Amino acid sequence: MTDGTAHPGGAPALRLTVLVGEQDTWHHKPLYAEIVHRAREAGLAGASVFRGIEGFGAGSLIHTQRLLSLSEELPVAIVVVDTAEQVRSFLPRLDELLAGGGLVTLDPCERITYPRTADTAPGQGSRG
């Protein structure tokens, strides 16, 4: 069902997801932060970090944020969506960062970008 407005066109893209532990570090700073900074330096369209509330990895030990759990090693996902060429050219920058462990997935997707309009300030979406 459409409302008569034009829908922005989609473009083929590649989604990169990097899964690491919350406590993983690179030179005394969070590993996820280093990955985001490197993605920015590489000129990728953007990167977001999502903190998991529960999960397990290769060791099969379940980590959770529940109050009675002492685990602070929650899963963290860093997600980037850009052209396949941009994402694939970024992969070598992850090699040294993930030498201690981590998981990378690549998924083809479609990117639909909604550009900001002059009357919409950052953080103030128009939901009329």
PDB file of C-alpha atoms in Angstrom:
ATOM      1  CA  MET A   1       0.000   0.000   0.000  1.00  0.00           C
ATOM      2  CA  THR A   2       1.422   3.398  -0.931  1.00  0.00           C
ATOM      3  CA  ASP A   3       0.461   6.903   0.095  1.00  0.00           C
ATOM      4  CA  GLY A   4       1.424   8.475  -3.225  1.00  0.00           C
ATOM      5  CA  THR A   5       4.853   9.672  -2.063  1.00  0.00           C
ATOM      6  CA  ALA A   6       7.973   8.583  -3.887  1.00  0.00           C
ATOM      7  CA  HIS A   7       9.990   5.873  -2.146  1.00  0.00           C
ATOM      8  CA  PRO A   8      13.751   6.338  -2.140  1.00  0.00           C
ATOM      9  CA  GLY A   9      15.509   3.890  -4.432  1.00  0.00           C
ATOM     10  CA  GLY A  10      17.536   1.093  -2.913  1.00  0.00           C
ATOM     11  CA  ALA A  11      21.073   0.124  -3.813  1.00  0.00           C
ATOM     12  CA  PRO A  12      22.907  -3.180  -3.377  1.00  0.00           C
ATOM     13  CA  ALA A  13      25.069  -3.167  -0.261  1.00  0.00           C
ATOM     14  CA  LEU A  14      27.006  -5.440   2.037  1.00  0.00           C
ATOM     15  CA  ARG A  15      26.452  -5.647   5.798  1.00  0.00           C
ATOM     16  CA  LEU A  16      29.544  -6.365   7.874  1.00  0.00           C
ATOM     17  CA  THR A  17      28.923  -7.583  11.418  1.00  0.00           C
ATOM     18  CA  VAL A  18      31.833  -8.061  13.810  1.00  0.00           C
ATOM     19  CA  LEU A  19      31.107  -9.952  17.033  1.00  0.00           C
ATOM     20  CA  VAL A  20      33.508  -9.508  19.943  1.00  0.00           C
ATOM     21  CA  GLY A  21      33.369  -9.492  23.725  1.00  0.00           C
ATOM     22  CA  GLU A  22      32.613  -6.326  25.648  1.00  0.00           C
ATOM     23  CA  GLN A  23      35.859  -6.601  27.618  1.00  0.00           C
ATOM     24  CA  ASP A  24      38.084  -7.166  24.567  1.00  0.00           C
ATOM     25  CA  THR A  25      40.660  -4.390  24.245  1.00  0.00           C
ATOM     26  CA  TRP A  26      43.147  -2.976  21.775  1.00  0.00           C
ATOM     27  CA  HIS A  27      45.977  -0.944  23.319  1.00  0.00           C
ATOM     28  CA  HIS A  28      44.000  -0.334  26.542  1.00  0.00           C
ATOM     29  CA  LYS A  29      40.787   0.840  24.850  1.00  0.00           C
ATOM     30  CA  PRO A  30      37.668  -1.137  23.928  1.00  0.00           C
ATOM     31  CA  LEU A  31      38.147  -3.215  20.786  1.00  0.00           C
ATOM     32  CA  TYR A  32      34.737  -2.178  19.460  1.00  0.00           C
ATOM     33  CA  ALA A  33      35.782   1.491  19.682  1.00  0.00           C
ATOM     34  CA  GLU A  34      38.960   0.792  17.701  1.00  0.00           C
ATOM     35  CA  ILE A  35      36.938  -0.960  15.004  1.00  0.00           C
ATOM     36  CA  VAL A  36      34.555   2.019  14.757  1.00  0.00           C
ATOM     37  CA  HIS A  37      37.473   4.472  14.526  1.00  0.00           C
ATOM     38  CA  ARG A  38      39.130   2.408  11.804  1.00  0.00           C
ATOM     39  CA  ALA A  39      35.853   2.196   9.884  1.00  0.00           C
ATOM     40  CA  ARG A  40      35.603   5.987  10.003  1.00  0.00           C
ATOM     41  CA  GLU A  41      39.221   6.393   8.873  1.00  0.00           C
ATOM     42  CA  ALA A  42      38.501   4.008   5.993  1.00  0.00           C
ATOM     43  CA  GLY A  43      35.652   6.249   4.832  1.00  0.00           C
ATOM     44  CA  LEU A  44      32.868   3.746   5.419  1.00  0.00           C
ATOM     45  CA  ALA A  45      29.316   5.098   5.423  1.00  0.00           C
ATOM     46  CA  GLY A  46      28.847   4.497   9.158  1.00  0.00           C
ATOM     47  CA  ALA A  47      29.213   2.027  11.994  1.00  0.00           C
ATOM     48  CA  SER A  48      27.018   1.211  14.978  1.00  0.00           C
ATOM     49  CA  VAL A  49      27.795  -0.776  18.115  1.00  0.00           C
ATOM     50  CA  PHE A  50      25.146  -2.911  19.796  1.00  0.00           C
ATOM     51  CA  ARG A  51      25.619  -4.424  23.243  1.00  0.00           C
ATOM     52  CA  GLY A  52      24.080  -7.826  23.746  1.00  0.00           C
ATOM     53  CA  ILE A  53      22.142  -8.720  26.849  1.00  0.00           C
ATOM     54  CA  GLU A  54      22.987 -12.410  26.704  1.00  0.00           C
ATOM     55  CA  GLY A  55      24.992 -14.772  24.533  1.00  0.00           C
ATOM     56  CA  PHE A  56      27.696 -17.386  24.235  1.00  0.00           C
ATOM     57  CA  GLY A  57      30.639 -17.939  21.958  1.00  0.00           C
ATOM     58  CA  ALA A  58      33.159 -20.615  21.071  1.00  0.00           C
ATOM     59  CA  GLY A  59      33.642 -21.565  24.738  1.00  0.00           C
ATOM     60  CA  SER A  60      29.888 -22.229  25.168  1.00  0.00           C
ATOM     61  CA  LEU A  61      29.836 -20.256  28.435  1.00  0.00           C
ATOM     62  CA  ILE A  62      26.657 -18.164  28.620  1.00  0.00           C
ATOM     63  CA  HIS A  63      27.203 -14.508  29.462  1.00  0.00           C
ATOM     64  CA  THR A  64      24.254 -12.443  30.650  1.00  0.00           C
ATOM     65  CA  GLN A  65      23.486  -9.048  32.154  1.00  0.00           C
ATOM     66  CA  ARG A  66      20.977 -10.454  34.628  1.00  0.00           C
ATOM     67  CA  LEU A  67      21.405  -9.034  38.121  1.00  0.00           C
ATOM     68  CA  LEU A  68      22.585 -12.243  39.770  1.00  0.00           C
ATOM     69  CA  SER A  69      25.190 -12.949  37.094  1.00  0.00           C
ATOM     70  CA  LEU A  70      28.767 -11.839  37.655  1.00  0.00           C
ATOM     71  CA  SER A  71      29.532 -11.861  33.926  1.00  0.00           C
ATOM     72  CA  GLU A  72      30.651  -8.630  32.357  1.00  0.00           C
ATOM     73  CA  GLU A  73      31.816 -10.275  29.135  1.00  0.00           C
ATOM     74  CA  LEU A  74      28.674  -9.538  27.149  1.00  0.00           C
ATOM     75  CA  PRO A  75      28.625  -9.843  23.367  1.00  0.00           C
ATOM     76  CA  VAL A  76      29.076  -6.697  21.286  1.00  0.00           C
ATOM     77  CA  ALA A  77      28.160  -6.392  17.602  1.00  0.00           C
ATOM     78  CA  ILE A  78      29.675  -3.725  15.361  1.00  0.00           C
ATOM     79  CA  VAL A  79      27.565  -3.299  12.221  1.00  0.00           C
ATOM     80  CA  VAL A  80      28.595  -1.495   9.040  1.00  0.00           C
ATOM     81  CA  VAL A  81      26.576  -1.177   5.821  1.00  0.00           C
ATOM     82  CA  ASP A  82      28.257   0.142   2.680  1.00  0.00           C
ATOM     83  CA  THR A  83      29.055  -0.948  -0.864  1.00  0.00           C
ATOM     84  CA  ALA A  84      30.550  -4.397  -1.227  1.00  0.00           C
ATOM     85  CA  GLU A  85      33.764  -2.832  -2.517  1.00  0.00           C
ATOM     86  CA  GLN A  86      34.120  -0.516   0.508  1.00  0.00           C
ATOM     87  CA  VAL A  87      33.356  -3.268   3.028  1.00  0.00           C
ATOM     88  CA  ARG A  88      35.680  -5.822   1.436  1.00  0.00           C
ATOM     89  CA  SER A  89      38.523  -3.307   1.258  1.00  0.00           C
ATOM     90  CA  PHE A  90      38.074  -2.732   5.021  1.00  0.00           C
ATOM     91  CA  LEU A  91      38.447  -6.415   5.971  1.00  0.00           C
ATOM     92  CA  PRO A  92      42.285  -6.425   6.080  1.00  0.00           C
ATOM     93  CA  ARG A  93      42.129  -3.671   8.737  1.00  0.00           C
ATOM     94  CA  LEU A  94      40.373  -6.177  11.020  1.00  0.00           C
ATOM     95  CA  ASP A  95      43.023  -8.896  10.733  1.00  0.00           C
ATOM     96  CA  GLU A  96      45.342  -7.689  13.511  1.00  0.00           C
ATOM     97  CA  LEU A  97      42.440  -6.543  15.708  1.00  0.00           C
ATOM     98  CA  LEU A  98      40.757  -9.942  15.672  1.00  0.00           C
ATOM     99  CA  ALA A  99      43.903 -12.054  16.056  1.00  0.00           C
ATOM    100  CA  GLY A 100      42.777 -12.798  19.630  1.00  0.00           C
ATOM    101  CA  GLY A 101      39.335 -13.952  18.532  1.00  0.00           C
ATOM    102  CA  GLY A 102      36.099 -12.676  17.091  1.00  0.00           C
ATOM    103  CA  LEU A 103      33.623 -13.457  14.363  1.00  0.00           C
ATOM    104  CA  VAL A 104      32.940 -11.575  11.143  1.00  0.00           C
ATOM    105  CA  THR A 105      29.862 -12.108   8.991  1.00  0.00           C
ATOM    106  CA  LEU A 106      29.060 -10.595   5.608  1.00  0.00           C
ATOM    107  CA  ASP A 107      25.486 -10.402   4.352  1.00  0.00           C
ATOM    108  CA  PRO A 108      24.247  -8.957   1.073  1.00  0.00           C
ATOM    109  CA  CYS A 109      21.497  -6.438   1.657  1.00  0.00           C
ATOM    110  CA  GLU A 110      19.759  -3.475   0.077  1.00  0.00           C
ATOM    111  CA  ARG A 111      20.554   0.004   1.325  1.00  0.00           C
ATOM    112  CA  ILE A 112      17.813   2.605   1.335  1.00  0.00           C
ATOM    113  CA  THR A 113      19.005   6.036   2.391  1.00  0.00           C
ATOM    114  CA  TYR A 114      16.602   8.674   3.660  1.00  0.00           C
ATOM    115  CA  PRO A 115      18.343  12.026   3.229  1.00  0.00           C
ATOM    116  CA  ARG A 116      17.755  14.771   5.752  1.00  0.00           C
ATOM    117  CA  THR A 117      15.524  17.567   4.653  1.00  0.00           C
ATOM    118  CA  ALA A 118      16.206  21.223   5.368  1.00  0.00           C
ATOM    119  CA  ASP A 119      13.312  21.400   7.852  1.00  0.00           C
ATOM    120  CA  THR A 120      14.420  18.351   9.886  1.00  0.00           C
ATOM    121  CA  ALA A 121      17.169  19.028  12.412  1.00  0.00           C
ATOM    122  CA  PRO A 122      19.351  16.131  13.613  1.00  0.00           C
ATOM    123  CA  GLY A 123      17.491  14.133  16.239  1.00  0.00           C
ATOM    124  CA  GLN A 124      14.134  15.758  15.443  1.00  0.00           C
ATOM    125  CA  GLY A 125      12.345  13.501  12.994  1.00  0.00           C
ATOM    126  CA  SER A 126       9.074  14.662  11.509  1.00  0.00           C
ATOM    127  CA  ARG A 127       6.452  12.012  12.209  1.00  0.00           C
ATOM    128  CA  GLY A 128       3.359  14.038  11.201  1.00  0.00           C
TER     129      GLY A 128
END
